[in-house]
Short mmCIF file of C-alpha atoms in Angstrom, two decimals:
data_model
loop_
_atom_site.label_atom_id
_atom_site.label_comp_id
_atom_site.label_asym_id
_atom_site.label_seq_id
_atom_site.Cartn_x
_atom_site.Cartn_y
_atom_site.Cartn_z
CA UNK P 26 -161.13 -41.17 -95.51
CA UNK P 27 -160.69 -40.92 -91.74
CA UNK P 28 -156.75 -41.29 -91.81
CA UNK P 29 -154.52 -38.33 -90.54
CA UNK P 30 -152.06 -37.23 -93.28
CA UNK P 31 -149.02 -35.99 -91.87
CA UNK P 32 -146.52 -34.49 -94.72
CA UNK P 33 -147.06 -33.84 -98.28
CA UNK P 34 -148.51 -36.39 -100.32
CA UNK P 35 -145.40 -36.81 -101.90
CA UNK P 36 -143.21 -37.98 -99.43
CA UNK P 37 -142.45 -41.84 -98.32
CA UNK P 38 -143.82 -41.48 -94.92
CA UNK P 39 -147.40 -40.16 -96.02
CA UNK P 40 -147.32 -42.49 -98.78
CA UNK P 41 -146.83 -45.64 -95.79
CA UNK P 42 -148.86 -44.49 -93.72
CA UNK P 43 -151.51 -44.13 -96.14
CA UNK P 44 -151.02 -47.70 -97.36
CA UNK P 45 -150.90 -48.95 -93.95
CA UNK P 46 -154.58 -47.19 -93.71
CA UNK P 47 -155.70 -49.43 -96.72
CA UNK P 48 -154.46 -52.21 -95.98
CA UNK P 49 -156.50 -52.31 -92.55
CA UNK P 50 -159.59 -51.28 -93.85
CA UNK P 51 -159.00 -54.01 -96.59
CA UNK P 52 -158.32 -56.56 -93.82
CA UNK P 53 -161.83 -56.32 -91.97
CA UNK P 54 -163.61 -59.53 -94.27
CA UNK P 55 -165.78 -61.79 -92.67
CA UNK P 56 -163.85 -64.55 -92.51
CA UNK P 57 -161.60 -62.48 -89.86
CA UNK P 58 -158.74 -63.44 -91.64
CA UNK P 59 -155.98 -60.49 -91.96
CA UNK P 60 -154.64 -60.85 -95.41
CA UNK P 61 -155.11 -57.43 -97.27
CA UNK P 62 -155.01 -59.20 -100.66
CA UNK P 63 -157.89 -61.74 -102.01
CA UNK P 64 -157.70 -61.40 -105.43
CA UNK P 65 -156.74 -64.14 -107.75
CA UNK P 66 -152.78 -64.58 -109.21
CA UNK P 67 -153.09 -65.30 -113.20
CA UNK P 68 -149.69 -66.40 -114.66
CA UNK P 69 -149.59 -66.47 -118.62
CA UNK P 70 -147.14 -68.20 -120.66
CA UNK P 71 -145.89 -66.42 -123.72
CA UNK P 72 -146.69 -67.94 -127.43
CA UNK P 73 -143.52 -70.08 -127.53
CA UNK P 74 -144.19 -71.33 -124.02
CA UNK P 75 -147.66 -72.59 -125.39
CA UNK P 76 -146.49 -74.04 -128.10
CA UNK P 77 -144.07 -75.84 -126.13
CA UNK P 78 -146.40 -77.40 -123.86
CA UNK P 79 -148.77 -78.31 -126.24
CA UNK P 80 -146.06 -80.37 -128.05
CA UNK P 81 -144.80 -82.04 -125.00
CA UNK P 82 -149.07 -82.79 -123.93
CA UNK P 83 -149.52 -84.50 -127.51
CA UNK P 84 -146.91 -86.90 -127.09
CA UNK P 85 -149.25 -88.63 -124.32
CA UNK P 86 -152.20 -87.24 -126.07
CA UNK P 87 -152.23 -87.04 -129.90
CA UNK P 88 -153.58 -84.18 -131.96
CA UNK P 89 -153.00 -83.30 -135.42
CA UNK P 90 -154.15 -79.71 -136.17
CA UNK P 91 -152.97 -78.31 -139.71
CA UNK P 92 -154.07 -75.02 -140.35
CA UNK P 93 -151.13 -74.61 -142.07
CA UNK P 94 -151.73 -77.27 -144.11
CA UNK P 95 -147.92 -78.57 -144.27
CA UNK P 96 -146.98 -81.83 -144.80
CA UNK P 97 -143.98 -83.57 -143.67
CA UNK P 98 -141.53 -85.54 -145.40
CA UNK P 99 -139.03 -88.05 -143.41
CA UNK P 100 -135.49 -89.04 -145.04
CA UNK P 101 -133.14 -91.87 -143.66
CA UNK P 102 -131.27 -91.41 -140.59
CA UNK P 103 -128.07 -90.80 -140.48
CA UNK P 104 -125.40 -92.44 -137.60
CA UNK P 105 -122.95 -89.19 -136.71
CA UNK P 106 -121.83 -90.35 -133.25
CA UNK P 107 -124.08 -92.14 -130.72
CA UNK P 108 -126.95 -90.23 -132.61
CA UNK P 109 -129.27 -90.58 -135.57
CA UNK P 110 -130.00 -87.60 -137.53
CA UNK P 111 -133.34 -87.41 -139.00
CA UNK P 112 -133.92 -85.37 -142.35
CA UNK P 113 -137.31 -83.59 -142.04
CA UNK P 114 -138.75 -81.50 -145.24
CA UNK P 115 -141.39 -79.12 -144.45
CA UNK P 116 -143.57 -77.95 -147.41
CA UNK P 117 -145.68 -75.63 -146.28
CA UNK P 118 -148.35 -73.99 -149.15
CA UNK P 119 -147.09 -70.27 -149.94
CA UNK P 120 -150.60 -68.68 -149.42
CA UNK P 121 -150.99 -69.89 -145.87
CA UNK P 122 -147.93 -67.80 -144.94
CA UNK P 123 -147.91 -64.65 -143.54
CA UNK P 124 -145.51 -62.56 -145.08
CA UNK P 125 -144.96 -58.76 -144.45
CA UNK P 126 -143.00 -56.09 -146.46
CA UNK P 127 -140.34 -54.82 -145.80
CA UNK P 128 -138.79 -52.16 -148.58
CA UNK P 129 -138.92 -54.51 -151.39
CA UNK P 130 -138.92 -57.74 -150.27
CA UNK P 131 -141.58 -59.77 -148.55
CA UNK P 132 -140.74 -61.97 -144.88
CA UNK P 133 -141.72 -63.85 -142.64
CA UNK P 134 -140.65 -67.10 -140.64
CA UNK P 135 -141.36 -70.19 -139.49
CA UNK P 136 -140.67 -71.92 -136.08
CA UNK P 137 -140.08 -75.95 -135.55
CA UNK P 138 -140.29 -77.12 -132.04
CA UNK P 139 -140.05 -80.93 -131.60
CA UNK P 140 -139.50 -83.12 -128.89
CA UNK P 141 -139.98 -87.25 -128.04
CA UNK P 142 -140.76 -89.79 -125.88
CA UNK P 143 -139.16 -93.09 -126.02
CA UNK P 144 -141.09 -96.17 -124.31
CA UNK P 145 -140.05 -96.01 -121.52
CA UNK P 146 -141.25 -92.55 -120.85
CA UNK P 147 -137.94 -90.54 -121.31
CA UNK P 148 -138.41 -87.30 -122.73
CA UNK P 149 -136.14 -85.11 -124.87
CA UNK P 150 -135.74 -81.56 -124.56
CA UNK P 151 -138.00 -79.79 -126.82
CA UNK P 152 -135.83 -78.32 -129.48
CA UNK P 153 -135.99 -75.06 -131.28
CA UNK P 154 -135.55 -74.62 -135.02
CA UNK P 155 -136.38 -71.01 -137.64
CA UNK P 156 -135.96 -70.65 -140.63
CA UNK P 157 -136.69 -67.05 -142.26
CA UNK P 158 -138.90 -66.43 -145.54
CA UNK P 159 -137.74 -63.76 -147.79
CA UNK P 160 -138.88 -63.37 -151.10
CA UNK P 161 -138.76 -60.14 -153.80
CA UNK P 162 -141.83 -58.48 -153.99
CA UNK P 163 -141.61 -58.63 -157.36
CA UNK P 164 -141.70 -62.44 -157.32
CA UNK P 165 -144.72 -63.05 -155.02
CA UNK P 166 -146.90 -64.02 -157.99
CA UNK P 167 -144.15 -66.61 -159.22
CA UNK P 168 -145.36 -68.12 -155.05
CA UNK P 169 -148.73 -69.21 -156.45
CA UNK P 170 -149.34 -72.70 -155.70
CA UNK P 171 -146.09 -73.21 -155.02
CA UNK P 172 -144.72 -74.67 -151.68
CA UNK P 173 -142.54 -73.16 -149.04
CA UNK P 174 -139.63 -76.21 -148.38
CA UNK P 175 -138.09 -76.16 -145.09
CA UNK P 176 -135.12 -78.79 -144.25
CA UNK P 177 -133.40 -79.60 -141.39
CA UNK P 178 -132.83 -82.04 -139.22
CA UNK P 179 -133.01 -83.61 -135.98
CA UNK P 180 -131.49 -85.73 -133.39
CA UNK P 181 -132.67 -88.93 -132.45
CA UNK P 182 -131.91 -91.91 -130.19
CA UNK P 183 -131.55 -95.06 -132.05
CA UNK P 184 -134.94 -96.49 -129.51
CA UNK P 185 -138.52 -96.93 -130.81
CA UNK P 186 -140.34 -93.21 -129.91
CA UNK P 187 -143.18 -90.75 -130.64
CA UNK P 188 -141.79 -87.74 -132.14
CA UNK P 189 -144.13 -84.29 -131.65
CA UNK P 190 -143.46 -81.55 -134.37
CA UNK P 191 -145.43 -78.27 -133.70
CA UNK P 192 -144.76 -75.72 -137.16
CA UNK P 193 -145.44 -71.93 -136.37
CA UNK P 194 -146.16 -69.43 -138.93
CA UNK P 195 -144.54 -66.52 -136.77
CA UNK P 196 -146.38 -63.43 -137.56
CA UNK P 197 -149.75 -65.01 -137.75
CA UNK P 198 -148.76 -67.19 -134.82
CA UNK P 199 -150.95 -70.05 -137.01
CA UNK P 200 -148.96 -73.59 -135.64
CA UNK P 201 -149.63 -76.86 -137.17
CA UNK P 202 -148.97 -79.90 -134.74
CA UNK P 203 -148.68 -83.41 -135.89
CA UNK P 204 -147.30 -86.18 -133.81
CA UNK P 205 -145.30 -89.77 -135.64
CA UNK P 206 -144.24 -92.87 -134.16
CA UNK P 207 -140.77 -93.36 -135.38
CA UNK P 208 -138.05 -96.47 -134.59
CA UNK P 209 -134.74 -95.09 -134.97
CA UNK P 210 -132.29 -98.11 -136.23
CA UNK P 211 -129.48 -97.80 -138.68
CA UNK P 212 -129.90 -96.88 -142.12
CA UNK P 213 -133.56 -96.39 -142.03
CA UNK P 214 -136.53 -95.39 -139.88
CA UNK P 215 -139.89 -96.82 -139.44
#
């Protein structure tokens, strides 16, 4: 390669200097400019982190994508505090969920992320919610037709709002994203 070597390869100092070497044949490009690096920085975003962002993009830009097929069921707020808490029921068919076994039992889990945006452009945090499936082996035919029912709750400011609602079936990473206008007023919601 043209480059004297002094020491083993194994020590620091031939391992620098060797470097250095690269690095100045890497810096001759025809643009004369001396950065020994041109390549091109990719940054990815783990599932959650996508999931996240897509629920915070459909609140200016609705999307509903089911592949779960779920459906969503809304209850009356309740006042506790300055806050309204929403009921939310998740049914989510059986056979779209991917469950794996485990000894004798059969699991998987679902993830809720949800955030809103009030009129006047304040945002929420986006919130995080799980809530595990377990289920007998034994009992998996007894799942036929049958829903999955997830219920929780969140917290919302008593202010007209879209709400975003992104529901991920973990191990398939499947998510189903549906997005509701909802006023927030005591006793019921709209």
């Amino acid at each position: 390669n043209g480059s004297s070597k002094t020491g083993s390869a194994a020590s620091p100092r031939a391992a620098t200097s060797e470097c250095r070497s690269a690095c100045r044949r890497n810096q001759s490009t025809s643009s004369g400019d001396p950065t020994p690096y041109r390549g091109t920085l990719e940054v990815t975003a783990s599932p959650e982190d996508r999931v996240k962002d897509a629920v915070l993009s459909r609140l200016w830009f609705p999307k509903v994508q089911n592949p779960l097929r779920g459906r969503l069921d809304t209850g009356q707020p309740k006042k506790k505090g300055k806050s309204y808490f929403l009921p939310l029921r998740f049914l989510v068919p059986y056979e779209k969920l991917t469950l794996i076994p485990e000894g004798e039992r059969m699991r998987g889990r679902l993830t809720l992320q949800v955030a809103a945006m009030d009129q006047g452009g304040r945002l929420s945090p986006t919130r995080t919610q799980t809530a595990p499936i377990e289920i007998p082996r034994s009992a998996m035919a007894e799942t036929t037709g049958k829903d999955f029912l997830f219920d929780t709750e969140v917290e919302l400011r008593p202010v007209a709002q879209v709400v975003s609602f992104a529901l991920t079936d973990e191990p398939s990473r499947q998510t189903s994203y549906v997005q509701m206008p909802l006023t927030v007023t005591s006793g019921k919601s709209n």
